[in-house]
JSON list of C-alpha atoms in Angstrom, two decimals:
[
{"chain": "A", "resi": 194, "resn": "UNK", "atom": "CA", "xyz": [16.00, -10.06, 16.05]},
{"chain": "A", "resi": 195, "resn": "UNK", "atom": "CA", "xyz": [16.80, -11.49, 12.64]},
{"chain": "A", "resi": 196, "resn": "UNK", "atom": "CA", "xyz": [16.51, -15.05, 13.96]},
{"chain": "A", "resi": 197, "resn": "UNK", "atom": "CA", "xyz": [13.07, -14.28, 15.35]},
{"chain": "A", "resi": 198, "resn": "UNK", "atom": "CA", "xyz": [11.89, -12.99, 11.97]},
{"chain": "A", "resi": 199, "resn": "UNK", "atom": "CA", "xyz": [13.23, -16.06, 10.16]},
{"chain": "A", "resi": 200, "resn": "UNK", "atom": "CA", "xyz": [11.63, -18.36, 12.71]},
{"chain": "A", "resi": 201, "resn": "UNK", "atom": "CA", "xyz": [8.34, -16.52, 12.36]},
{"chain": "A", "resi": 202, "resn": "UNK", "atom": "CA", "xyz": [8.44, -16.77, 8.56]},
{"chain": "A", "resi": 203, "resn": "UNK", "atom": "CA", "xyz": [9.32, -20.46, 8.57]},
{"chain": "A", "resi": 204, "resn": "UNK", "atom": "CA", "xyz": [6.38, -21.18, 10.87]},
{"chain": "A", "resi": 205, "resn": "UNK", "atom": "CA", "xyz": [3.74, -18.87, 9.42]},
{"chain": "A", "resi": 206, "resn": "UNK", "atom": "CA", "xyz": [4.22, -19.40, 5.65]},
{"chain": "A", "resi": 207, "resn": "UNK", "atom": "CA", "xyz": [3.54, -23.19, 5.68]},
{"chain": "A", "resi": 208, "resn": "UNK", "atom": "CA", "xyz": [0.54, -22.59, 7.97]},
{"chain": "A", "resi": 209, "resn": "UNK", "atom": "CA", "xyz": [-0.89, -20.06, 5.51]},
{"chain": "A", "resi": 210, "resn": "UNK", "atom": "CA", "xyz": [-0.43, -22.44, 2.58]},
{"chain": "A", "resi": 211, "resn": "UNK", "atom": "CA", "xyz": [-1.93, -25.32, 4.56]},
{"chain": "A", "resi": 212, "resn": "UNK", "atom": "CA", "xyz": [-4.97, -23.18, 5.33]},
{"chain": "A", "resi": 213, "resn": "UNK", "atom": "CA", "xyz": [-5.30, -22.14, 1.69]},
{"chain": "A", "resi": 214, "resn": "UNK", "atom": "CA", "xyz": [-5.12, -25.78, 0.51]},
{"chain": "A", "resi": 215, "resn": "UNK", "atom": "CA", "xyz": [-7.82, -26.82, 2.98]},
{"chain": "A", "resi": 216, "resn": "UNK", "atom": "CA", "xyz": [-10.01, -23.90, 1.90]},
{"chain": "A", "resi": 217, "resn": "UNK", "atom": "CA", "xyz": [-9.57, -24.72, -1.80]},
{"chain": "A", "resi": 218, "resn": "UNK", "atom": "CA", "xyz": [-10.42, -28.39, -1.19]},
{"chain": "A", "resi": 219, "resn": "UNK", "atom": "CA", "xyz": [-13.58, -27.46, 0.69]},
{"chain": "A", "resi": 220, "resn": "UNK", "atom": "CA", "xyz": [-14.59, -24.98, -2.00]},
{"chain": "A", "resi": 221, "resn": "UNK", "atom": "CA", "xyz": [-13.92, -27.55, -4.70]},
{"chain": "A", "resi": 222, "resn": "UNK", "atom": "CA", "xyz": [-16.08, -30.12, -2.95]},
{"chain": "A", "resi": 223, "resn": "UNK", "atom": "CA", "xyz": [-18.90, -27.60, -2.59]},
{"chain": "A", "resi": 224, "resn": "UNK", "atom": "CA", "xyz": [-18.66, -26.57, -6.24]},
{"chain": "A", "resi": 225, "resn": "UNK", "atom": "CA", "xyz": [-18.56, -30.18, -7.42]},
{"chain": "A", "resi": 226, "resn": "UNK", "atom": "CA", "xyz": [-21.62, -31.10, -5.40]},
{"chain": "A", "resi": 227, "resn": "UNK", "atom": "CA", "xyz": [-23.51, -28.04, -6.60]},
{"chain": "A", "resi": 228, "resn": "UNK", "atom": "CA", "xyz": [-22.53, -28.71, -10.21]},
{"chain": "A", "resi": 229, "resn": "UNK", "atom": "CA", "xyz": [-23.68, -32.34, -10.00]},
{"chain": "A", "resi": 230, "resn": "UNK", "atom": "CA", "xyz": [-27.05, -31.35, -8.52]},
{"chain": "A", "resi": 231, "resn": "UNK", "atom": "CA", "xyz": [-27.53, -28.66, -11.15]},
{"chain": "A", "resi": 232, "resn": "UNK", "atom": "CA", "xyz": [-26.56, -30.99, -13.99]},
{"chain": "A", "resi": 233, "resn": "UNK", "atom": "CA", "xyz": [-28.98, -33.65, -12.72]},
{"chain": "A", "resi": 234, "resn": "UNK", "atom": "CA", "xyz": [-31.85, -31.17, -12.48]},
{"chain": "A", "resi": 235, "resn": "UNK", "atom": "CA", "xyz": [-31.14, -29.67, -15.93]},
{"chain": "A", "resi": 236, "resn": "UNK", "atom": "CA", "xyz": [-30.87, -33.16, -17.44]},
{"chain": "A", "resi": 237, "resn": "UNK", "atom": "CA", "xyz": [-34.22, -34.25, -15.99]},
{"chain": "A", "resi": 238, "resn": "UNK", "atom": "CA", "xyz": [-35.83, -30.96, -17.04]},
{"chain": "A", "resi": 239, "resn": "UNK", "atom": "CA", "xyz": [-34.63, -31.26, -20.65]},
{"chain": "A", "resi": 240, "resn": "UNK", "atom": "CA", "xyz": [-35.54, -34.95, -20.73]},
{"chain": "A", "resi": 241, "resn": "UNK", "atom": "CA", "xyz": [-39.08, -33.98, -19.68]},
{"chain": "A", "resi": 242, "resn": "UNK", "atom": "CA", "xyz": [-39.15, -31.45, -22.53]},
{"chain": "A", "resi": 243, "resn": "UNK", "atom": "CA", "xyz": [-38.44, -34.27, -24.98]},
{"chain": "A", "resi": 244, "resn": "UNK", "atom": "CA", "xyz": [-34.75, -33.67, -25.70]},
{"chain": "A", "resi": 245, "resn": "UNK", "atom": "CA", "xyz": [-33.11, -36.87, -26.92]},
{"chain": "A", "resi": 246, "resn": "UNK", "atom": "CA", "xyz": [-29.53, -36.89, -25.60]},
{"chain": "A", "resi": 247, "resn": "UNK", "atom": "CA", "xyz": [-28.49, -39.87, -27.72]},
{"chain": "A", "resi": 248, "resn": "UNK", "atom": "CA", "xyz": [-28.78, -37.84, -30.95]},
{"chain": "A", "resi": 249, "resn": "UNK", "atom": "CA", "xyz": [-26.95, -34.68, -29.82]},
{"chain": "A", "resi": 250, "resn": "UNK", "atom": "CA", "xyz": [-23.50, -34.20, -31.39]},
{"chain": "A", "resi": 251, "resn": "UNK", "atom": "CA", "xyz": [-21.10, -32.14, -29.32]}
]
């Protein structure tokens, strides 16, 4: 019985972590793409409003 539990844990825990890593990578790619699109649209909108990005100090 104890061997079955240990075998189950050694098989299931890496599978859970592997699934979490894949999910985080996919979510990161989605967020990055969304952020890039949003930044591009905000940049073009502000540029159309006459904001000069060369003179802005951050």
